[in-house]
mmCIF file with all atom_site columns, C-alpha atoms in Angstrom:
data_model
loop_
_atom_site.group_PDB
_atom_site.id
_atom_site.type_symbol
_atom_site.label_atom_id
_atom_site.label_alt_id
_atom_site.label_comp_id
_atom_site.label_asym_id
_atom_site.label_entity_id
_atom_site.label_seq_id
_atom_site.pdbx_PDB_ins_code
_atom_site.Cartn_x
_atom_site.Cartn_y
_atom_site.Cartn_z
_atom_site.occupancy
_atom_site.B_iso_or_equiv
_atom_site.pdbx_formal_charge
_atom_site.auth_seq_id
_atom_site.auth_comp_id
_atom_site.auth_asym_id
_atom_site.auth_atom_id
_atom_site.pdbx_PDB_model_num
ATOM 1   C CA . UNK A 1 1   ? -24.266 91.712  92.884  1.00 41.00 ? 72  UNK A CA 1
ATOM 2   C CA . UNK A 1 2   ? -22.932 89.084  95.290  1.00 42.00 ? 73  UNK A CA 1
ATOM 3   C CA . UNK A 1 3   ? -22.267 85.622  93.991  1.00 40.00 ? 74  UNK A CA 1
ATOM 4   C CA . UNK A 1 4   ? -23.436 82.601  95.938  1.00 39.00 ? 75  UNK A CA 1
ATOM 5   C CA . UNK A 1 5   ? -20.604 80.985  97.875  1.00 41.00 ? 76  UNK A CA 1
ATOM 6   C CA . UNK A 1 6   ? -20.158 77.247  97.487  1.00 38.00 ? 77  UNK A CA 1
ATOM 7   C CA . UNK A 1 7   ? -19.010 75.105  100.414 1.00 38.00 ? 78  UNK A CA 1
ATOM 8   C CA . UNK A 1 8   ? -16.746 72.280  99.438  1.00 40.00 ? 79  UNK A CA 1
ATOM 9   C CA . UNK A 1 9   ? -13.594 70.410  100.336 1.00 40.00 ? 80  UNK A CA 1
ATOM 10  C CA . UNK A 1 10  ? -10.864 70.713  97.733  1.00 42.00 ? 81  UNK A CA 1
ATOM 11  C CA . UNK A 1 11  ? -9.314  67.412  96.641  1.00 49.00 ? 82  UNK A CA 1
ATOM 12  C CA . UNK A 1 12  ? -5.583  67.711  97.246  1.00 58.00 ? 83  UNK A CA 1
ATOM 13  C CA . UNK A 1 13  ? -6.166  71.244  98.485  1.00 86.00 ? 84  UNK A CA 1
ATOM 14  C CA . UNK A 1 14  ? -3.857  74.178  98.864  1.00 95.00 ? 85  UNK A CA 1
ATOM 15  C CA . UNK A 1 15  ? -0.892  74.317  101.256 1.00 96.00 ? 86  UNK A CA 1
ATOM 16  C CA . UNK A 1 16  ? -3.259  76.041  103.728 1.00 96.00 ? 87  UNK A CA 1
ATOM 17  C CA . UNK A 1 17  ? -5.929  73.322  103.628 1.00 96.00 ? 88  UNK A CA 1
ATOM 18  C CA . UNK A 1 18  ? -3.278  70.599  103.669 1.00 95.00 ? 89  UNK A CA 1
ATOM 19  C CA . UNK A 1 19  ? -1.793  72.183  106.832 1.00 95.00 ? 90  UNK A CA 1
ATOM 20  C CA . UNK A 1 20  ? -5.225  72.373  108.461 1.00 96.00 ? 91  UNK A CA 1
ATOM 21  C CA . UNK A 1 21  ? -6.022  68.759  107.619 1.00 95.00 ? 92  UNK A CA 1
ATOM 22  C CA . UNK A 1 22  ? -2.623  67.565  108.855 1.00 95.00 ? 93  UNK A CA 1
ATOM 23  C CA . UNK A 1 23  ? -3.174  69.415  112.138 1.00 96.00 ? 94  UNK A CA 1
ATOM 24  C CA . UNK A 1 24  ? -6.590  67.794  112.589 1.00 96.00 ? 95  UNK A CA 1
ATOM 25  C CA . UNK A 1 25  ? -8.258  71.197  112.891 1.00 94.00 ? 96  UNK A CA 1
ATOM 26  C CA . UNK A 1 26  ? -11.969 71.642  112.163 1.00 96.00 ? 97  UNK A CA 1
ATOM 27  C CA . UNK A 1 27  ? -12.497 74.018  109.249 1.00 97.00 ? 98  UNK A CA 1
ATOM 28  C CA . UNK A 1 28  ? -14.901 74.740  106.424 1.00 95.00 ? 99  UNK A CA 1
ATOM 29  C CA . UNK A 1 29  ? -13.850 75.687  102.912 1.00 95.00 ? 100 UNK A CA 1
ATOM 30  C CA . UNK A 1 30  ? -15.855 78.362  101.100 1.00 93.00 ? 101 UNK A CA 1
ATOM 31  C CA . UNK A 1 31  ? -15.276 78.862  97.393  1.00 91.00 ? 102 UNK A CA 1
ATOM 32  C CA . UNK A 1 32  ? -16.744 81.488  95.118  1.00 89.00 ? 103 UNK A CA 1
ATOM 33  C CA . UNK A 1 33  ? -16.196 82.799  91.619  1.00 87.00 ? 104 UNK A CA 1
ATOM 34  C CA . UNK A 1 34  ? -13.546 85.510  91.913  1.00 84.00 ? 105 UNK A CA 1
ATOM 35  C CA . UNK A 1 35  ? -14.273 88.684  89.927  1.00 83.00 ? 106 UNK A CA 1
ATOM 36  C CA . UNK A 1 36  ? -10.942 90.242  88.848  1.00 82.00 ? 107 UNK A CA 1
ATOM 37  C CA . UNK A 1 37  ? -12.634 93.633  88.467  1.00 81.00 ? 108 UNK A CA 1
ATOM 38  C CA . UNK A 1 38  ? -13.767 93.773  92.122  1.00 80.00 ? 109 UNK A CA 1
ATOM 39  C CA . UNK A 1 39  ? -11.874 96.562  93.931  1.00 78.00 ? 110 UNK A CA 1
ATOM 40  C CA . UNK A 1 40  ? -11.262 94.565  97.150  1.00 82.00 ? 111 UNK A CA 1
ATOM 41  C CA . UNK A 1 41  ? -10.442 90.865  97.475  1.00 81.00 ? 112 UNK A CA 1
ATOM 42  C CA . UNK A 1 42  ? -11.596 90.762  101.090 1.00 81.00 ? 113 UNK A CA 1
ATOM 43  C CA . UNK A 1 43  ? -14.848 92.636  100.618 1.00 85.00 ? 114 UNK A CA 1
ATOM 44  C CA . UNK A 1 44  ? -15.591 90.451  97.596  1.00 85.00 ? 115 UNK A CA 1
ATOM 45  C CA . UNK A 1 45  ? -15.110 87.347  99.773  1.00 88.00 ? 116 UNK A CA 1
ATOM 46  C CA . UNK A 1 46  ? -17.417 88.683  102.502 1.00 86.00 ? 117 UNK A CA 1
ATOM 47  C CA . UNK A 1 47  ? -20.118 89.562  99.968  1.00 88.00 ? 118 UNK A CA 1
ATOM 48  C CA . UNK A 1 48  ? -19.853 86.237  98.133  1.00 88.00 ? 119 UNK A CA 1
ATOM 49  C CA . UNK A 1 49  ? -20.045 84.200  101.343 1.00 90.00 ? 120 UNK A CA 1
ATOM 50  C CA . UNK A 1 50  ? -22.736 86.354  102.938 1.00 91.00 ? 121 UNK A CA 1
ATOM 51  C CA . UNK A 1 51  ? -20.508 86.847  105.986 1.00 91.00 ? 122 UNK A CA 1
ATOM 52  C CA . UNK A 1 52  ? -20.075 90.075  107.937 1.00 92.00 ? 123 UNK A CA 1
ATOM 53  C CA . UNK A 1 53  ? -16.825 91.837  106.878 1.00 91.00 ? 124 UNK A CA 1
ATOM 54  C CA . UNK A 1 54  ? -15.699 91.949  110.516 1.00 93.00 ? 125 UNK A CA 1
ATOM 55  C CA . UNK A 1 55  ? -15.451 88.107  110.439 1.00 95.00 ? 126 UNK A CA 1
ATOM 56  C CA . UNK A 1 56  ? -13.455 87.965  107.186 1.00 95.00 ? 127 UNK A CA 1
ATOM 57  C CA . UNK A 1 57  ? -9.764  88.657  107.708 1.00 96.00 ? 128 UNK A CA 1
ATOM 58  C CA . UNK A 1 58  ? -7.150  89.652  105.152 1.00 95.00 ? 129 UNK A CA 1
ATOM 59  C CA . UNK A 1 59  ? -3.539  88.547  105.285 1.00 97.00 ? 130 UNK A CA 1
ATOM 60  C CA . UNK A 1 60  ? -1.018  91.325  104.730 1.00 97.00 ? 131 UNK A CA 1
ATOM 61  C CA . UNK A 1 61  ? 2.758   91.087  104.647 1.00 98.00 ? 132 UNK A CA 1
ATOM 62  C CA . UNK A 1 62  ? 4.737   93.960  106.128 1.00 98.00 ? 133 UNK A CA 1
ATOM 63  C CA . UNK A 1 63  ? 8.397   94.742  106.639 1.00 98.00 ? 134 UNK A CA 1
ATOM 64  C CA . UNK A 1 64  ? 9.133   95.443  110.305 1.00 98.00 ? 135 UNK A CA 1
ATOM 65  C CA . UNK A 1 65  ? 12.674  96.722  110.763 1.00 97.00 ? 136 UNK A CA 1
ATOM 66  C CA . UNK A 1 66  ? 13.860  94.625  107.805 1.00 96.00 ? 137 UNK A CA 1
ATOM 67  C CA . UNK A 1 67  ? 11.994  91.442  108.787 1.00 97.00 ? 138 UNK A CA 1
ATOM 68  C CA . UNK A 1 68  ? 8.880   90.243  106.947 1.00 98.00 ? 139 UNK A CA 1
ATOM 69  C CA . UNK A 1 69  ? 5.886   89.901  109.247 1.00 98.00 ? 140 UNK A CA 1
ATOM 70  C CA . UNK A 1 70  ? 2.330   88.695  108.587 1.00 98.00 ? 141 UNK A CA 1
ATOM 71  C CA . UNK A 1 71  ? -0.611  90.780  109.799 1.00 98.00 ? 142 UNK A CA 1
ATOM 72  C CA . UNK A 1 72  ? -4.133  89.325  109.830 1.00 98.00 ? 143 UNK A CA 1
ATOM 73  C CA . UNK A 1 73  ? -6.814  92.025  110.124 1.00 97.00 ? 144 UNK A CA 1
ATOM 74  C CA . UNK A 1 74  ? -10.534 92.364  109.321 1.00 96.00 ? 145 UNK A CA 1
ATOM 75  C CA . UNK A 1 75  ? -11.277 93.288  105.701 1.00 92.00 ? 146 UNK A CA 1
ATOM 76  C CA . UNK A 1 76  ? -13.612 95.998  107.016 1.00 90.00 ? 147 UNK A CA 1
ATOM 77  C CA . UNK A 1 77  ? -10.635 97.966  108.364 1.00 92.00 ? 148 UNK A CA 1
ATOM 78  C CA . UNK A 1 78  ? -7.003  98.743  107.812 1.00 95.00 ? 149 UNK A CA 1
ATOM 79  C CA . UNK A 1 79  ? -3.687  97.664  109.257 1.00 97.00 ? 150 UNK A CA 1
ATOM 80  C CA . UNK A 1 80  ? -2.156  100.043 111.795 1.00 98.00 ? 151 UNK A CA 1
ATOM 81  C CA . UNK A 1 81  ? 1.532   99.769  110.895 1.00 98.00 ? 152 UNK A CA 1
ATOM 82  C CA . UNK A 1 82  ? 2.735   101.413 114.130 1.00 98.00 ? 153 UNK A CA 1
ATOM 83  C CA . UNK A 1 83  ? 0.683   98.962  116.200 1.00 98.00 ? 154 UNK A CA 1
ATOM 84  C CA . UNK A 1 84  ? 2.055   96.033  114.177 1.00 98.00 ? 155 UNK A CA 1
ATOM 85  C CA . UNK A 1 85  ? 5.643   97.165  114.756 1.00 98.00 ? 156 UNK A CA 1
ATOM 86  C CA . UNK A 1 86  ? 4.962   97.529  118.478 1.00 98.00 ? 157 UNK A CA 1
ATOM 87  C CA . UNK A 1 87  ? 3.329   94.080  118.649 1.00 98.00 ? 158 UNK A CA 1
ATOM 88  C CA . UNK A 1 88  ? 6.516   92.403  117.447 1.00 97.00 ? 159 UNK A CA 1
ATOM 89  C CA . UNK A 1 89  ? 8.917   94.653  119.354 1.00 97.00 ? 160 UNK A CA 1
ATOM 90  C CA . UNK A 1 90  ? 9.891   96.688  116.292 1.00 97.00 ? 161 UNK A CA 1
ATOM 91  C CA . UNK A 1 91  ? 10.185  100.388 115.647 1.00 97.00 ? 162 UNK A CA 1
ATOM 92  C CA . UNK A 1 92  ? 8.978   100.878 112.078 1.00 97.00 ? 163 UNK A CA 1
ATOM 93  C CA . UNK A 1 93  ? 6.739   98.940  109.709 1.00 98.00 ? 164 UNK A CA 1
ATOM 94  C CA . UNK A 1 94  ? 5.977   99.430  106.021 1.00 98.00 ? 165 UNK A CA 1
ATOM 95  C CA . UNK A 1 95  ? 4.043   97.277  103.595 1.00 98.00 ? 166 UNK A CA 1
ATOM 96  C CA . UNK A 1 96  ? 6.285   94.654  101.989 1.00 97.00 ? 167 UNK A CA 1
ATOM 97  C CA . UNK A 1 97  ? 7.012   94.643  98.294  1.00 97.00 ? 168 UNK A CA 1
ATOM 98  C CA . UNK A 1 98  ? 4.194   92.535  96.755  1.00 96.00 ? 169 UNK A CA 1
ATOM 99  C CA . UNK A 1 99  ? 6.601   90.420  94.681  1.00 97.00 ? 170 UNK A CA 1
ATOM 100 C CA . UNK A 1 100 ? 8.703   89.656  97.766  1.00 97.00 ? 171 UNK A CA 1
ATOM 101 C CA . UNK A 1 101 ? 5.564   88.775  99.744  1.00 97.00 ? 172 UNK A CA 1
ATOM 102 C CA . UNK A 1 102 ? 4.477   86.372  96.979  1.00 96.00 ? 173 UNK A CA 1
ATOM 103 C CA . UNK A 1 103 ? 7.918   84.723  96.710  1.00 96.00 ? 174 UNK A CA 1
ATOM 104 C CA . UNK A 1 104 ? 8.269   84.349  100.472 1.00 97.00 ? 175 UNK A CA 1
ATOM 105 C CA . UNK A 1 105 ? 4.781   83.015  101.212 1.00 97.00 ? 176 UNK A CA 1
ATOM 106 C CA . UNK A 1 106 ? 4.313   80.973  98.030  1.00 96.00 ? 177 UNK A CA 1
ATOM 107 C CA . UNK A 1 107 ? 0.925   82.600  97.413  1.00 96.00 ? 178 UNK A CA 1
ATOM 108 C CA . UNK A 1 108 ? -0.293  85.283  95.009  1.00 93.00 ? 179 UNK A CA 1
ATOM 109 C CA . UNK A 1 109 ? -1.523  88.688  96.178  1.00 90.00 ? 180 UNK A CA 1
ATOM 110 C CA . UNK A 1 110 ? -5.210  88.458  97.010  1.00 87.00 ? 181 UNK A CA 1
ATOM 111 C CA . UNK A 1 111 ? -4.758  84.796  97.911  1.00 91.00 ? 182 UNK A CA 1
ATOM 112 C CA . UNK A 1 112 ? -2.073  84.948  100.598 1.00 96.00 ? 183 UNK A CA 1
ATOM 113 C CA . UNK A 1 113 ? -3.058  82.707  103.483 1.00 97.00 ? 184 UNK A CA 1
ATOM 114 C CA . UNK A 1 114 ? -1.587  82.932  106.976 1.00 98.00 ? 185 UNK A CA 1
ATOM 115 C CA . UNK A 1 115 ? -1.455  79.108  106.850 1.00 97.00 ? 186 UNK A CA 1
ATOM 116 C CA . UNK A 1 116 ? 0.867   76.817  104.901 1.00 96.00 ? 187 UNK A CA 1
ATOM 117 C CA . UNK A 1 117 ? 3.289   79.519  103.839 1.00 96.00 ? 188 UNK A CA 1
ATOM 118 C CA . UNK A 1 118 ? 6.525   78.554  102.099 1.00 95.00 ? 189 UNK A CA 1
ATOM 119 C CA . UNK A 1 119 ? 8.553   80.279  104.846 1.00 94.00 ? 190 UNK A CA 1
ATOM 120 C CA . UNK A 1 120 ? 7.176   80.613  108.380 1.00 94.00 ? 191 UNK A CA 1
ATOM 121 C CA . UNK A 1 121 ? 6.947   84.283  109.235 1.00 97.00 ? 192 UNK A CA 1
ATOM 122 C CA . UNK A 1 122 ? 6.101   85.995  112.533 1.00 97.00 ? 193 UNK A CA 1
ATOM 123 C CA . UNK A 1 123 ? 2.333   86.481  112.543 1.00 98.00 ? 194 UNK A CA 1
ATOM 124 C CA . UNK A 1 124 ? 0.085   88.917  114.389 1.00 98.00 ? 195 UNK A CA 1
ATOM 125 C CA . UNK A 1 125 ? -3.691  88.410  114.519 1.00 98.00 ? 196 UNK A CA 1
ATOM 126 C CA . UNK A 1 126 ? -5.875  91.405  115.281 1.00 98.00 ? 197 UNK A CA 1
ATOM 127 C CA . UNK A 1 127 ? -7.428  91.148  118.749 1.00 98.00 ? 198 UNK A CA 1
ATOM 128 C CA . UNK A 1 128 ? -10.928 91.615  117.290 1.00 97.00 ? 199 UNK A CA 1
ATOM 129 C CA . UNK A 1 129 ? -10.790 88.004  116.042 1.00 97.00 ? 200 UNK A CA 1
ATOM 130 C CA . UNK A 1 130 ? -11.398 86.776  119.595 1.00 96.00 ? 201 UNK A CA 1
ATOM 131 C CA . UNK A 1 131 ? -14.923 88.262  119.497 1.00 96.00 ? 202 UNK A CA 1
ATOM 132 C CA . UNK A 1 132 ? -15.999 85.576  117.008 1.00 97.00 ? 203 UNK A CA 1
ATOM 133 C CA . UNK A 1 133 ? -16.445 81.809  117.294 1.00 97.00 ? 204 UNK A CA 1
ATOM 134 C CA . UNK A 1 134 ? -15.059 81.468  113.756 1.00 97.00 ? 205 UNK A CA 1
ATOM 135 C CA . UNK A 1 135 ? -13.346 83.745  111.270 1.00 97.00 ? 206 UNK A CA 1
ATOM 136 C CA . UNK A 1 136 ? -12.552 83.389  107.568 1.00 96.00 ? 207 UNK A CA 1
ATOM 137 C CA . UNK A 1 137 ? -9.090  83.763  106.049 1.00 97.00 ? 208 UNK A CA 1
ATOM 138 C CA . UNK A 1 138 ? -7.723  83.035  102.599 1.00 95.00 ? 209 UNK A CA 1
ATOM 139 C CA . UNK A 1 139 ? -7.242  79.365  101.847 1.00 95.00 ? 210 UNK A CA 1
ATOM 140 C CA . UNK A 1 140 ? -4.390  80.123  99.488  1.00 94.00 ? 211 UNK A CA 1
ATOM 141 C CA . UNK A 1 141 ? -5.944  81.401  96.300  1.00 91.00 ? 212 UNK A CA 1
ATOM 142 C CA . UNK A 1 142 ? -8.391  84.006  95.128  1.00 89.00 ? 213 UNK A CA 1
ATOM 143 C CA . UNK A 1 143 ? -11.946 82.765  95.482  1.00 90.00 ? 214 UNK A CA 1
ATOM 144 C CA . UNK A 1 144 ? -11.164 80.292  98.267  1.00 93.00 ? 215 UNK A CA 1
ATOM 145 C CA . UNK A 1 145 ? -11.555 80.942  102.002 1.00 94.00 ? 216 UNK A CA 1
ATOM 146 C CA . UNK A 1 146 ? -11.323 78.771  105.109 1.00 96.00 ? 217 UNK A CA 1
ATOM 147 C CA . UNK A 1 147 ? -13.455 79.283  108.181 1.00 97.00 ? 218 UNK A CA 1
ATOM 148 C CA . UNK A 1 148 ? -11.900 78.227  111.484 1.00 97.00 ? 219 UNK A CA 1
ATOM 149 C CA . UNK A 1 149 ? -11.706 79.276  115.107 1.00 98.00 ? 220 UNK A CA 1
ATOM 150 C CA . UNK A 1 150 ? -9.372  82.155  115.937 1.00 98.00 ? 221 UNK A CA 1
ATOM 151 C CA . UNK A 1 151 ? -7.806  79.926  118.604 1.00 97.00 ? 222 UNK A CA 1
ATOM 152 C CA . UNK A 1 152 ? -6.874  77.287  116.020 1.00 98.00 ? 223 UNK A CA 1
ATOM 153 C CA . UNK A 1 153 ? -5.477  79.961  113.685 1.00 98.00 ? 224 UNK A CA 1
ATOM 154 C CA . UNK A 1 154 ? -3.405  81.401  116.534 1.00 98.00 ? 225 UNK A CA 1
ATOM 155 C CA . UNK A 1 155 ? -2.066  77.987  117.489 1.00 97.00 ? 226 UNK A CA 1
ATOM 156 C CA . UNK A 1 156 ? -1.174  76.911  113.951 1.00 97.00 ? 227 UNK A CA 1
ATOM 157 C CA . UNK A 1 157 ? 0.574   80.175  113.054 1.00 97.00 ? 228 UNK A CA 1
ATOM 158 C CA . UNK A 1 158 ? 2.003   80.769  116.551 1.00 97.00 ? 229 UNK A CA 1
ATOM 159 C CA . UNK A 1 159 ? 0.481   84.217  116.197 1.00 98.00 ? 230 UNK A CA 1
ATOM 160 C CA . UNK A 1 160 ? 0.666   87.055  118.650 1.00 98.00 ? 231 UNK A CA 1
ATOM 161 C CA . UNK A 1 161 ? -2.739  88.589  119.411 1.00 98.00 ? 232 UNK A CA 1
ATOM 162 C CA . UNK A 1 162 ? -2.701  92.405  119.395 1.00 98.00 ? 233 UNK A CA 1
ATOM 163 C CA . UNK A 1 163 ? -4.922  95.337  118.422 1.00 98.00 ? 234 UNK A CA 1
ATOM 164 C CA . UNK A 1 164 ? -3.341  95.999  114.991 1.00 98.00 ? 235 UNK A CA 1
ATOM 165 C CA . UNK A 1 165 ? -6.466  96.847  113.008 1.00 96.00 ? 236 UNK A CA 1
ATOM 166 C CA . UNK A 1 166 ? -8.273  100.148 112.751 1.00 91.00 ? 237 UNK A CA 1
ATOM 167 C CA . UNK A 1 167 ? -11.560 101.148 111.173 1.00 80.00 ? 238 UNK A CA 1
#
């Protein structure tokens, strides 16, 4: 059973919402009650907000040839590690150790945002994002999403756009 998403601005906010506000970017915050027993953070977010899963994007951290790299792909699909490596000029990509991803980004797994990370990492946004006027990404904690234009996300993260997702 999907929970009703609540739209609200967070006082003080997360590093992601603080970065968006500082940049003067238009965005909407969606919060919902996170269910720790749900099998997928991203699918839970899509269900709770009543948004198509192809508009909700998950933030994954991968290791490309020894360098941490952020991949932002639709929750309805999976990350193509070979395509990610190619997008950043690398040869081989593997998923990063979750503890290292948390330490490096400053966020917890399931709440990693591509915005406001502790250390700026190379970022690749799946090309499918450009099919939508707005997309949703984590706002920096479980149960909190931000909706913004893919163009603004690309600009703020200096992301490369590439087909890195697969269904």
